[in-house]
Amino acid sequence: MTSVASAASVSAAPASAGPVPASVAPARTPARAERLRCDAARNRERVLAAALELYREHGGAFTVEEVASRAGVGIGTVYRRFPTKNALLDELARPFFEQLLTTAQAAYAHPEPAERLEMFIRAMAEQHATDGVRSGRLWDTAVARPLRDEYVRTLELILADARASGRVRADVGPYDVGVVVWSVTGLIDATQHAAPVIWRRYLDLLVDGLRPGGERPLATRPVTQSDWEQLVSASPVLRLG
Amino acid sequence: MTSVASAASVSAAPASAGPVPASVAPARTPARAERLRCDAARNRERVLAAALELYREHGGAFTVEEVASRAGVGIGTVYRRFPTKNALLDELARPFFEQLLTTAQAAYAHPEPAERLEMFIRAMAEQHATDGVRSGRLWDTAVARPLRDEYVRTLELILADARASGRVRADVGPYDVGVVVWSVTGLIDATQHAAPVIWRRYLDLLVDGLRPGGERPLATRPVTQSDWEQLVSASPVLRLG
DNA sequence: ACGGAAGCGGAAGACGATTCCGGTTGTCGT
DNA sequence: ACGACAACCGGAATCGTCTTCCGCTTCCGT
């Protein structure tokens, strides 16, 4: 009832140790039992392609039946492969999500350590704005967990650089940065169609706000990992229901 | 199909001119034609009370049928009074929304002009956190428009004080502040239940970011009123549909 | 070529918002 | 006090969607 078959496919990857986390382990060819029959695999791709097309056209406001018919399959076929409409949408966001990690690592690879944090934040926002697939829900998915850990590890390294260079106030932690990025992506989602540039201005304000020099201490304890996890799992629930 | 009956009730209010905008004109007793029959009025209150109760219990995740049965009326009765479930929810948010304007005016009344802007931003967030009714959708409502104008006018006055006192960078406009407040309320909505204090820390970051002293100019033009209007009308649409 | 697991299509079911309508009840003029 | 009638009422029916179910079909391994 719960698991997407491929969710377990990364479990065997050895934990990477280097400063720059290794990129995601390439998906090994699935074992006999978990491979789809070839017609099934073909249909799965068709469904995904149709869904992506519809997503780009109508941004999530489409029917499962539309997906099925555009893919040339029956509704039942869609549901055999994706237990729920949300699961289907999550699957659309996955490549985008994986790209996020790459982007984070690229920021960490920036030659000037002092610039890495700002680079990171801006790159995250930029990617979100460019791709346009809402991925917030995905952070709480089984597939995402291993990626997420690497993401946070990378962010911590970046933050250490920024701190060492005096480019960030000392009382800011990685999950604080997470919240900041989240807020920007929320703004991007809300404004992108109507006013595609607002978010950059807002981001500038945020980045400036991260500079050292504030006299007052921040009001509360740092955001913790647990805070962050609850935030991402709660974030889809933003309106009536 | 569109209008809530009372939407026109403020149209006769004279435009206020003083530096502190006059408080909202008290709703005059509705004319003969627009007064509800007394049983209808009673039912309306019951529905509203039931809805508020359910809202506090389940945060929007309840059925119109539940509202009706808790109020002891039929579904049809709910729908005669509120054309749509969203309209009902908006009505719940209205008193809260009107309170916002009062809060803004209170901030402007702060004895120390230099403190008014920060006071304003913090008070807005605090009220949002305290009341807990999502009101974003309401900003785009017919009832809200006159209030909104006064709200913006007050904010402009506050901003002028802040600028005169050197407490805000010169390139920040009222709608920039609007975006900032919006982002905080979004964070509040998303985190309040799980981690009730995160937003204060984030707000501190934002406030510090508004201080003068940033060397770089902001990347894009100021947020305009039109930007803002599109933002608020689009913001409920944050997920699939 | 054959047996059967894995797939397939699409009808049926579940759920919630919204609409409709025949019967009921305050209100107002007389 | 009374009658007429517009405004109300309740809740069954409708509609749009997601999700489940099931009898029939098609690939895969032997």
Coordinates of C-alpha atoms (C1' of nucleotides) in Angstrom, one line a residue:
Chain A
M1 CA 0.0 0.0 0.0
T2 CA 2.9 2.3 0.7
S3 CA 6.1 1.6 -1.1
V4 CA 7.1 2.6 -4.6
A5 CA 9.0 -0.4 -5.8
S6 CA 12.3 1.5 -6.5
A7 CA 12.4 3.1 -3.1
A8 CA 14.8 0.5 -1.8
S9 CA 17.1 0.8 -4.7
V10 CA 19.6 3.1 -3.0
S11 CA 19.7 1.3 0.3
A12 CA 22.8 -0.7 -0.6
A13 CA 24.9 2.4 -1.5
P14 CA 27.9 2.7 0.8
A15 CA 27.9 5.8 2.9
S16 CA 30.2 8.3 1.3
A17 CA 32.8 10.0 3.5
G18 CA 34.6 12.6 1.4
P19 CA 34.1 16.3 2.0
V20 CA 32.1 16.6 -1.2
P21 CA 29.5 13.9 -1.0
A22 CA 29.6 11.4 -3.8
S23 CA 26.9 11.8 -6.3
V24 CA 23.9 9.5 -6.1
A25 CA 24.6 5.9 -6.7
P26 CA 23.5 5.0 -10.3
A27 CA 20.4 2.9 -10.1
R28 CA 21.6 -0.6 -10.6
T29 CA 19.4 -2.8 -12.9
P30 CA 16.6 -4.0 -10.7
A31 CA 16.6 -7.6 -9.6
R32 CA 14.4 -10.1 -11.4
A33 CA 11.4 -9.7 -9.0
E34 CA 11.2 -6.0 -9.2
R35 CA 11.6 -5.5 -12.9
L36 CA 8.5 -4.5 -14.8
R37 CA 7.2 -6.4 -17.7
C38 CA 8.3 -4.5 -20.8
D39 CA 4.8 -3.4 -21.8
A40 CA 4.2 -2.2 -18.3
A41 CA 7.5 -0.3 -18.3
R42 CA 6.5 1.4 -21.6
N43 CA 3.1 2.3 -20.2
R44 CA 4.7 3.7 -17.1
E45 CA 6.8 6.0 -19.2
R46 CA 3.9 7.1 -21.3
V47 CA 1.9 8.0 -18.2
L48 CA 4.8 9.9 -16.8
A49 CA 5.2 11.8 -20.0
A50 CA 1.6 12.6 -20.3
A51 CA 1.4 13.8 -16.7
L52 CA 4.4 16.0 -17.1
E53 CA 2.9 17.5 -20.3
L54 CA -0.3 18.2 -18.5
Y55 CA 1.5 19.6 -15.5
R56 CA 3.3 22.1 -17.6
E57 CA 0.1 23.1 -19.2
H58 CA -2.2 23.2 -16.2
G59 CA 0.0 23.1 -13.2
G60 CA -1.6 20.2 -11.3
A61 CA -5.2 21.1 -12.2
F62 CA -5.8 18.0 -14.3
T63 CA -7.7 14.8 -14.0
V64 CA -6.2 11.3 -13.6
E65 CA -8.5 10.4 -16.4
E66 CA -6.9 13.0 -18.6
V67 CA -3.5 11.6 -17.9
A68 CA -4.7 8.1 -18.7
S69 CA -6.3 9.1 -22.0
R70 CA -3.4 11.2 -23.1
A71 CA -1.1 8.3 -22.3
G72 CA -3.4 6.0 -24.3
V73 CA -4.0 3.7 -21.3
G74 CA -6.8 3.0 -18.9
I75 CA -7.2 4.7 -15.5
G76 CA -6.5 1.4 -13.8
T77 CA -3.1 1.3 -15.4
V78 CA -2.2 4.6 -14.0
Y79 CA -3.3 3.5 -10.5
R80 CA -1.4 0.2 -10.6
R81 CA 1.8 2.1 -11.1
F82 CA 1.1 5.1 -8.9
P83 CA -1.0 4.4 -5.8
T84 CA -2.3 7.9 -5.8
K85 CA -2.4 11.1 -7.8
N86 CA 0.0 12.7 -5.4
A87 CA 2.4 9.9 -5.8
L88 CA 2.3 10.5 -9.5
L89 CA 3.0 14.2 -9.0
D90 CA 5.9 13.4 -6.6
E91 CA 7.4 11.2 -9.3
L92 CA 7.3 14.1 -11.7
A93 CA 9.3 16.2 -9.2
R94 CA 11.9 13.5 -8.5
P95 CA 14.5 14.4 -11.2
F96 CA 14.2 18.0 -10.2
F97 CA 14.7 17.0 -6.6
E98 CA 17.8 15.0 -7.4
Q99 CA 19.2 18.0 -9.3
L100 CA 18.9 20.0 -6.1
L101 CA 21.6 17.9 -4.6
T102 CA 23.9 18.4 -7.6
T103 CA 23.3 22.1 -7.4
A104 CA 24.2 22.1 -3.7
Q105 CA 27.4 20.3 -4.5
A106 CA 28.2 22.6 -7.3
A107 CA 27.9 25.6 -4.9
Y108 CA 30.3 23.8 -2.5
A109 CA 32.7 23.5 -5.3
H110 CA 32.9 27.2 -5.9
P111 CA 36.5 28.3 -5.8
E112 CA 35.9 31.1 -3.2
P113 CA 34.8 29.6 0.1
A114 CA 33.4 32.9 1.3
E115 CA 31.0 33.0 -1.6
R116 CA 29.7 29.4 -1.3
L117 CA 26.7 30.1 1.0
E118 CA 25.2 32.9 -1.0
M119 CA 25.9 30.9 -4.1
F120 CA 24.1 28.0 -2.6
I121 CA 21.0 30.0 -1.6
R122 CA 20.7 31.7 -4.9
A123 CA 21.2 28.6 -6.9
M124 CA 18.5 26.8 -5.0
A125 CA 16.1 29.6 -5.6
E126 CA 17.1 29.9 -9.3
Q127 CA 16.6 26.2 -9.9
H128 CA 13.2 26.2 -8.2
A129 CA 12.2 29.2 -10.4
T130 CA 13.5 27.6 -13.5
D131 CA 12.0 24.2 -13.2
G132 CA 8.8 25.3 -11.7
V133 CA 7.8 21.9 -10.3
R134 CA 6.6 22.2 -6.7
S135 CA 8.8 19.7 -4.9
G136 CA 8.2 20.5 -1.2
R137 CA 6.1 17.4 -0.6
L138 CA 8.8 15.3 -2.0
W139 CA 11.2 16.1 0.9
D140 CA 9.2 13.8 3.1
T141 CA 9.3 10.8 0.8
A142 CA 11.1 7.6 1.4
V143 CA 13.1 8.1 -1.8
A144 CA 14.3 11.5 -0.7
R145 CA 15.7 10.6 2.7
P146 CA 19.2 9.5 1.7
L147 CA 19.5 12.4 -0.7
R148 CA 18.3 14.7 2.0
D149 CA 21.0 13.6 4.4
E150 CA 23.7 14.3 1.8
Y151 CA 22.1 17.6 1.1
V152 CA 22.2 18.7 4.7
R153 CA 25.8 17.5 5.1
T154 CA 26.8 19.6 2.1
L155 CA 25.0 22.6 3.5
E156 CA 26.8 22.2 6.8
L157 CA 30.2 22.2 5.0
I158 CA 29.2 25.3 3.1
L159 CA 28.0 27.0 6.2
A160 CA 31.3 26.2 7.9
D161 CA 33.1 28.0 5.1
A162 CA 30.8 31.0 5.4
R163 CA 31.4 31.2 9.1
A164 CA 35.1 30.9 8.7
S165 CA 35.0 33.8 6.2
G166 CA 32.8 35.9 8.4
R167 CA 30.1 36.0 5.9
V168 CA 27.3 34.7 8.0
R169 CA 26.3 35.5 11.6
A170 CA 27.5 32.8 13.9
D171 CA 24.1 31.9 15.3
V172 CA 22.7 30.7 12.1
G173 CA 22.5 26.9 11.5
P174 CA 21.9 24.8 8.5
Y175 CA 18.2 24.4 9.2
D176 CA 17.9 28.1 9.5
V177 CA 19.2 28.3 6.0
G178 CA 16.7 25.6 5.1
V179 CA 13.8 27.8 6.3
V180 CA 15.1 30.7 4.4
V181 CA 15.3 28.7 1.2
W182 CA 11.8 27.3 1.9
S183 CA 10.4 30.8 2.3
V184 CA 11.9 31.9 -1.0
T185 CA 10.5 28.9 -2.9
G186 CA 7.1 29.6 -1.4
L187 CA 7.4 33.1 -2.7
I188 CA 8.5 31.9 -6.1
D189 CA 5.5 29.5 -6.3
A190 CA 3.1 32.3 -5.4
T191 CA 4.5 35.0 -7.6
Q192 CA 6.3 33.4 -10.6
H193 CA 3.4 33.6 -13.1
A194 CA 2.3 37.1 -12.1
A195 CA 5.6 38.8 -11.4
P196 CA 8.6 36.7 -12.2
V197 CA 11.2 38.9 -10.7
I198 CA 9.9 39.8 -7.2
W199 CA 11.6 36.9 -5.6
R200 CA 15.0 38.1 -6.4
R201 CA 14.5 41.4 -4.6
Y202 CA 13.1 39.5 -1.6
L203 CA 16.1 37.1 -1.7
D204 CA 18.4 40.1 -1.6
L205 CA 16.8 41.3 1.5
L206 CA 17.2 37.9 3.0
V207 CA 20.8 37.5 2.0
D208 CA 21.7 40.9 3.4
G209 CA 20.0 39.9 6.6
L210 CA 22.3 37.0 7.0
R211 CA 25.3 39.2 7.2
P212 CA 27.2 39.6 10.5
G213 CA 26.7 42.8 12.4
G214 CA 23.3 42.5 13.9
E215 CA 23.5 43.6 17.5
R216 CA 20.7 41.7 18.9
P217 CA 20.8 37.9 19.5
L218 CA 18.1 35.9 17.7
A219 CA 15.0 35.4 19.7
T220 CA 14.8 31.7 20.0
R221 CA 16.8 28.5 19.8
P222 CA 18.1 27.4 16.4
V223 CA 15.8 25.5 14.1
T224 CA 16.5 21.8 14.6
Q225 CA 16.4 18.9 12.2
S226 CA 13.3 17.8 13.9
D227 CA 11.7 21.2 13.4
W228 CA 12.7 21.1 9.8
E229 CA 11.2 17.6 9.2
Q230 CA 7.9 18.6 10.7
L231 CA 8.0 21.7 8.6
V232 CA 8.4 19.9 5.4
S233 CA 5.9 17.2 6.2
A234 CA 3.3 19.9 7.2
S235 CA 4.0 22.3 4.3
P236 CA 1.6 20.8 1.7
V237 CA -1.3 21.5 4.1
L238 CA -1.6 25.2 3.4
R239 CA -5.2 25.7 2.8
L240 CA -8.7 24.3 3.4
G241 CA -8.4 20.7 2.4
Chain B
M1 CA -23.4 34.5 -8.3
T2 CA -20.6 36.7 -7.0
S3 CA -21.6 39.2 -4.4
V4 CA -22.0 38.7 -0.7
A5 CA -24.9 41.0 0.2
S6 CA -23.1 43.0 2.7
A7 CA -20.3 43.8 0.3
A8 CA -21.8 47.2 -0.6
S9 CA -22.4 48.3 3.0
V10 CA -19.2 50.3 3.3
S11 CA -19.5 52.1 0.0
A12 CA -21.1 55.2 1.5
A13 CA -18.3 55.8 4.0
P14 CA -16.6 59.1 3.4
A15 CA -12.9 58.9 2.5
S16 CA -10.9 59.7 5.6
A17 CA -8.1 62.2 5.3
G18 CA -6.2 62.4 8.6
P19 CA -2.7 61.0 9.1
V20 CA -4.0 58.2 11.2
P21 CA -6.8 56.8 9.1
A22 CA -10.2 56.8 10.8
S23 CA -11.3 53.4 12.0
V24 CA -13.8 51.6 9.9
A25 CA -17.2 53.1 9.6
P26 CA -19.6 51.2 12.0
A27 CA -22.0 49.0 9.9
R28 CA -25.2 51.0 9.9
T29 CA -28.4 49.0 10.4
P30 CA -29.1 47.5 7.0
A31 CA -32.0 49.0 5.0
R32 CA -35.3 47.2 4.9
A33 CA -34.6 45.3 1.8
E34 CA -31.3 43.8 2.9
R35 CA -32.2 42.8 6.4
L36 CA -32.5 39.1 7.0
R37 CA -35.6 37.5 8.4
C38 CA -35.0 36.9 12.1
D39 CA -34.9 33.1 11.9
A40 CA -32.6 33.4 9.0
A41 CA -30.3 35.7 10.9
R42 CA -30.2 33.3 13.9
N43 CA -29.4 30.4 11.6
R44 CA -26.6 32.4 10.0
E45 CA -25.0 33.0 13.4
R46 CA -25.3 29.3 14.2
V47 CA -23.7 28.3 11.0
L48 CA -20.9 30.7 11.6
A49 CA -20.4 29.6 15.2
A50 CA -20.4 25.9 14.1
A51 CA -17.9 26.6 11.3
L52 CA -15.6 28.5 13.6
E53 CA -15.7 25.7 16.1
L54 CA -14.9 23.1 13.4
Y55 CA -12.2 25.4 12.0
R56 CA -10.4 25.5 15.4
E57 CA -10.7 21.8 15.7
H58 CA -9.7 20.7 12.3
G59 CA -8.3 23.7 10.5
G60 CA -10.4 23.7 7.4
A61 CA -10.6 20.0 7.0
F62 CA -14.3 19.6 7.5
T63 CA -17.4 19.0 5.5
V64 CA -20.1 21.5 4.8
E65 CA -22.5 18.8 5.9
E66 CA -20.7 18.7 9.3
V67 CA -21.1 22.4 9.6
A68 CA -24.8 22.1 8.8
S69 CA -25.5 19.3 11.3
R70 CA -23.5 20.9 14.1
A71 CA -25.4 24.1 13.5
G72 CA -28.7 22.1 13.5
V73 CA -29.7 23.3 10.0
G74 CA -29.8 21.7 6.6
I75 CA -27.1 22.0 4.0
G76 CA -29.3 24.1 1.8
T77 CA -29.4 26.7 4.6
V78 CA -25.7 27.0 4.7
Y79 CA -25.5 27.4 1.0
R80 CA -28.2 30.1 0.8
R81 CA -26.2 32.3 3.1
F82 CA -22.7 31.5 1.9
P83 CA -22.5 30.8 -1.8
T84 CA -19.5 28.6 -1.4
K85 CA -17.4 26.8 1.3
N86 CA -14.6 29.3 0.7
A87 CA -17.0 32.2 1.2
L88 CA -17.9 30.7 4.5
L89 CA -14.2 30.4 5.5
D90 CA -13.6 34.0 4.4
E91 CA -16.3 35.2 6.6
L92 CA -14.7 33.5 9.5
A93 CA -11.5 35.4 8.8
R94 CA -13.2 38.8 8.5
P95 CA -13.0 39.9 12.1
F96 CA -9.4 38.9 12.3
F97 CA -8.8 40.8 9.1
E98 CA -10.4 43.9 10.4
Q99 CA -8.2 43.6 13.5
L100 CA -5.2 43.8 11.3
L101 CA -5.9 47.3 10.4
T102 CA -6.3 48.2 14.0
T103 CA -3.0 46.6 14.8
A104 CA -1.3 48.6 12.0
Q105 CA -2.8 51.8 13.4
A106 CA -1.6 50.9 16.9
A107 CA 1.9 50.4 15.6
Y108 CA 1.8 53.8 14.0
A109 CA 0.7 55.2 17.3
H110 CA 3.9 54.0 19.0
P111 CA 5.5 57.0 20.7
E112 CA 8.9 56.4 19.1
P113 CA 8.7 56.8 15.3
A114 CA 11.9 54.9 14.8
E115 CA 10.4 51.8 16.3
R116 CA 7.2 51.9 14.4
L117 CA 8.1 49.8 11.5
E118 CA 9.6 46.9 13.4
M119 CA 6.7 47.1 15.8
F120 CA 4.4 46.9 12.8
I121 CA 6.0 43.8 11.3
R122 CA 6.2 42.0 14.6
A123 CA 2.6 42.9 15.5
M124 CA 1.3 41.6 12.2
A125 CA 3.1 38.3 12.7
E126 CA 2.1 38.0 16.3
Q127 CA -1.5 38.5 15.5
H128 CA -1.4 36.0 12.7
A129 CA 0.2 33.5 15.0
T130 CA -2.3 34.2 17.8
D131 CA -5.5 34.0 15.9
G132 CA -4.5 31.2 13.6
V133 CA -7.1 31.9 10.9
R134 CA -5.5 31.9 7.5
S135 CA -6.6 35.1 6.0
G136 CA -4.6 35.5 2.9
R137 CA -7.5 34.7 0.6
L138 CA -9.5 37.5 2.1
W139 CA -7.2 40.3 1.0
D140 CA -8.7 39.8 -2.5
T141 CA -12.3 40.1 -1.4
A142 CA -14.7 43.0 -2.2
V143 CA -15.2 43.7 1.5
A144 CA -11.5 44.0 2.1
R145 CA -10.6 46.5 -0.6
P146 CA -11.4 49.7 1.4
L147 CA -9.7 48.3 4.5
R148 CA -6.7 47.4 2.4
D149 CA -6.3 50.9 1.1
E150 CA -6.2 52.2 4.6
Y151 CA -3.8 49.5 5.6
V152 CA -1.4 50.4 2.9
R153 CA -1.7 54.1 3.7
T154 CA -0.8 53.5 7.3
L155 CA 2.1 51.4 6.3
E156 CA 3.4 54.1 4.1
L157 CA 3.3 56.5 7.0
I158 CA 5.1 54.1 9.2
L159 CA 7.7 53.5 6.5
A160 CA 8.3 57.2 6.2
D161 CA 9.0 57.4 9.9
A162 CA 11.4 54.5 9.6
R163 CA 13.2 56.1 6.7
A164 CA 13.5 59.4 8.5
S165 CA 15.0 57.7 11.5
G166 CA 17.4 55.7 9.3
R167 CA 16.0 52.4 10.5
V168 CA 15.3 51.0 7.1
R169 CA 17.1 50.9 3.8
A170 CA 16.0 53.6 1.5
D171 CA 15.2 51.3 -1.4
V172 CA 12.5 49.4 0.5
G173 CA 8.8 50.2 -0.3
P174 CA 5.6 49.4 1.4
Y175 CA 4.9 46.4 -0.8
D176 CA 8.3 45.1 -0.1
V177 CA 7.2 45.1 3.5
G178 CA 4.0 43.4 2.4
V179 CA 6.0 40.6 0.9
V180 CA 8.1 40.2 4.0
V181 CA 5.0 40.0 6.2
W182 CA 3.4 37.5 3.8
S183 CA 6.4 35.3 3.9
V184 CA 6.3 35.2 7.7
T185 CA 2.7 34.4 7.8
G186 CA 3.3 31.6 5.4
L187 CA 6.0 30.3 7.7
I188 CA 3.7 30.6 10.7
D189 CA 0.9 28.7 9.0
A190 CA 3.3 25.9 8.0
T191 CA 5.1 25.6 11.4
Q192 CA 2.8 26.8 14.1
H193 CA 1.5 23.4 15.2
A194 CA 4.8 21.5 14.9
A195 CA 7.2 24.1 16.2
P196 CA 5.5 27.3 17.5
V197 CA 8.6 29.4 17.9
I198 CA 10.6 29.0 14.7
W199 CA 8.9 31.9 13.0
R200 CA 10.3 34.4 15.6
R201 CA 13.8 33.4 14.7
Y202 CA 13.2 33.8 11.1
L203 CA 11.5 37.1 11.6
D204 CA 14.6 38.3 13.4
L205 CA 16.6 37.5 10.4
L206 CA 14.2 39.4 8.2
V207 CA 14.2 42.4 10.4
D208 CA 17.9 42.6 10.6
G209 CA 18.0 42.3 6.9
L210 CA 16.0 45.4 6.6
R211 CA 18.6 47.5 8.3
P212 CA 20.5 50.1 6.4
G213 CA 24.1 49.3 5.6
G214 CA 23.8 46.8 2.7
E215 CA 26.4 47.8 0.1
R216 CA 24.6 46.3 -2.9
P217 CA 21.5 47.7 -4.4
L218 CA 18.6 45.4 -4.6
A219 CA 18.4 43.4 -7.8
T220 CA 15.1 44.4 -9.3
R221 CA 12.5 47.2 -9.2
P222 CA 10.4 47.6 -6.1
V223 CA 7.3 45.5 -5.7
T224 CA 4.4 47.4 -7.0
Q225 CA 0.8 47.5 -5.9
S226 CA -0.1 45.5 -8.9
D227 CA 2.5 42.8 -8.1
W228 CA 1.1 42.7 -4.6
E229 CA -2.4 42.2 -5.8
Q230 CA -1.5 39.4 -8.0
L231 CA 0.4 37.8 -5.3
V232 CA -2.4 37.8 -2.8
S233 CA -4.9 36.6 -5.4
A234 CA -2.6 33.8 -6.5
S235 CA -1.4 32.7 -3.1
P236 CA -4.1 30.2 -2.2
V237 CA -3.1 28.2 -5.2
L238 CA -0.1 26.5 -3.7
R239 CA -0.6 22.9 -4.5
L240 CA -2.2 20.5 -6.9
G241 CA -5.9 21.3 -7.0
Chain C
dA1 C1' 3.5 -24.2 -27.3
dC2 C1' 1.7 -23.6 -22.5
dG3 C1' 0.6 -22.1 -17.7
dG4 C1' 0.2 -18.5 -14.9
dA5 C1' 1.6 -14.2 -12.9
dA6 C1' 1.5 -9.5 -14.1
dG7 C1' -1.1 -6.3 -16.7
dC8 C1' -5.0 -4.1 -18.8
dG9 C1' -9.4 -1.2 -19.3
dG10 C1' -13.0 0.9 -17.6
dA11 C1' -17.3 0.3 -14.8
dA12 C1' -18.6 1.0 -10.1
dG13 C1' -18.0 3.0 -5.5
dA14 C1' -16.9 6.7 -2.3
dC15 C1' -16.7 11.5 -1.0
dG16 C1' -17.6 16.2 -1.0
dA17 C1' -19.2 20.4 -2.9
dT18 C1' -23.1 22.5 -5.0
dT19 C1' -27.9 22.8 -6.9
dC20 C1' -32.9 22.2 -6.9
dC21 C1' -37.4 22.1 -5.4
dG22 C1' -41.7 21.1 -2.8
dG23 C1' -43.2 22.3 1.6
dT24 C1' -43.0 25.8 5.7
dT25 C1' -42.9 30.2 8.1
dG26 C1' -41.9 35.0 9.4
dT27 C1' -43.6 39.7 7.9
dC28 C1' -46.5 43.2 6.5
dG29 C1' -50.6 45.5 5.0
dT30 C1' -55.4 45.7 6.2
Chain D
dA1 C1' -56.3 38.9 14.1
dC2 C1' -55.8 37.3 9.2
dG3 C1' -54.3 36.3 4.7
dA4 C1' -50.9 36.5 1.0
dC5 C1' -46.4 35.9 -0.3
dA6 C1' -41.6 36.3 -0.4
dA7 C1' -38.0 34.4 2.0
dC8 C1' -36.7 30.2 4.2
dC9 C1' -36.0 25.4 5.2
dG10 C1' -34.3 20.6 4.7
dG11 C1' -32.2 17.2 2.4
dA12 C1' -32.4 14.4 -1.8
dA13 C1' -30.2 14.5 -6.2
dT14 C1' -26.4 15.9 -9.3
dC15 C1' -21.7 16.4 -10.5
dG16 C1' -16.8 16.0 -10.8
dT17 C1' -12.9 13.4 -9.0
dC18 C1' -10.2 10.2 -7.0
dT19 C1' -9.8 5.3 -6.0
dT20 C1' -11.0 0.4 -6.0
dC21 C1' -12.4 -3.8 -8.2
dC22 C1' -12.7 -7.5 -11.3
dG23 C1' -13.1 -10.3 -15.4
dC24 C1' -10.3 -10.5 -19.5
dT25 C1' -5.6 -10.3 -22.0
dT26 C1' -0.7 -10.5 -22.7
dC27 C1' 4.1 -11.3 -21.8
dC28 C1' 7.9 -14.5 -19.7
dG29 C1' 10.1 -18.5 -18.6
dT30 C1' 10.3 -23.3 -19.4

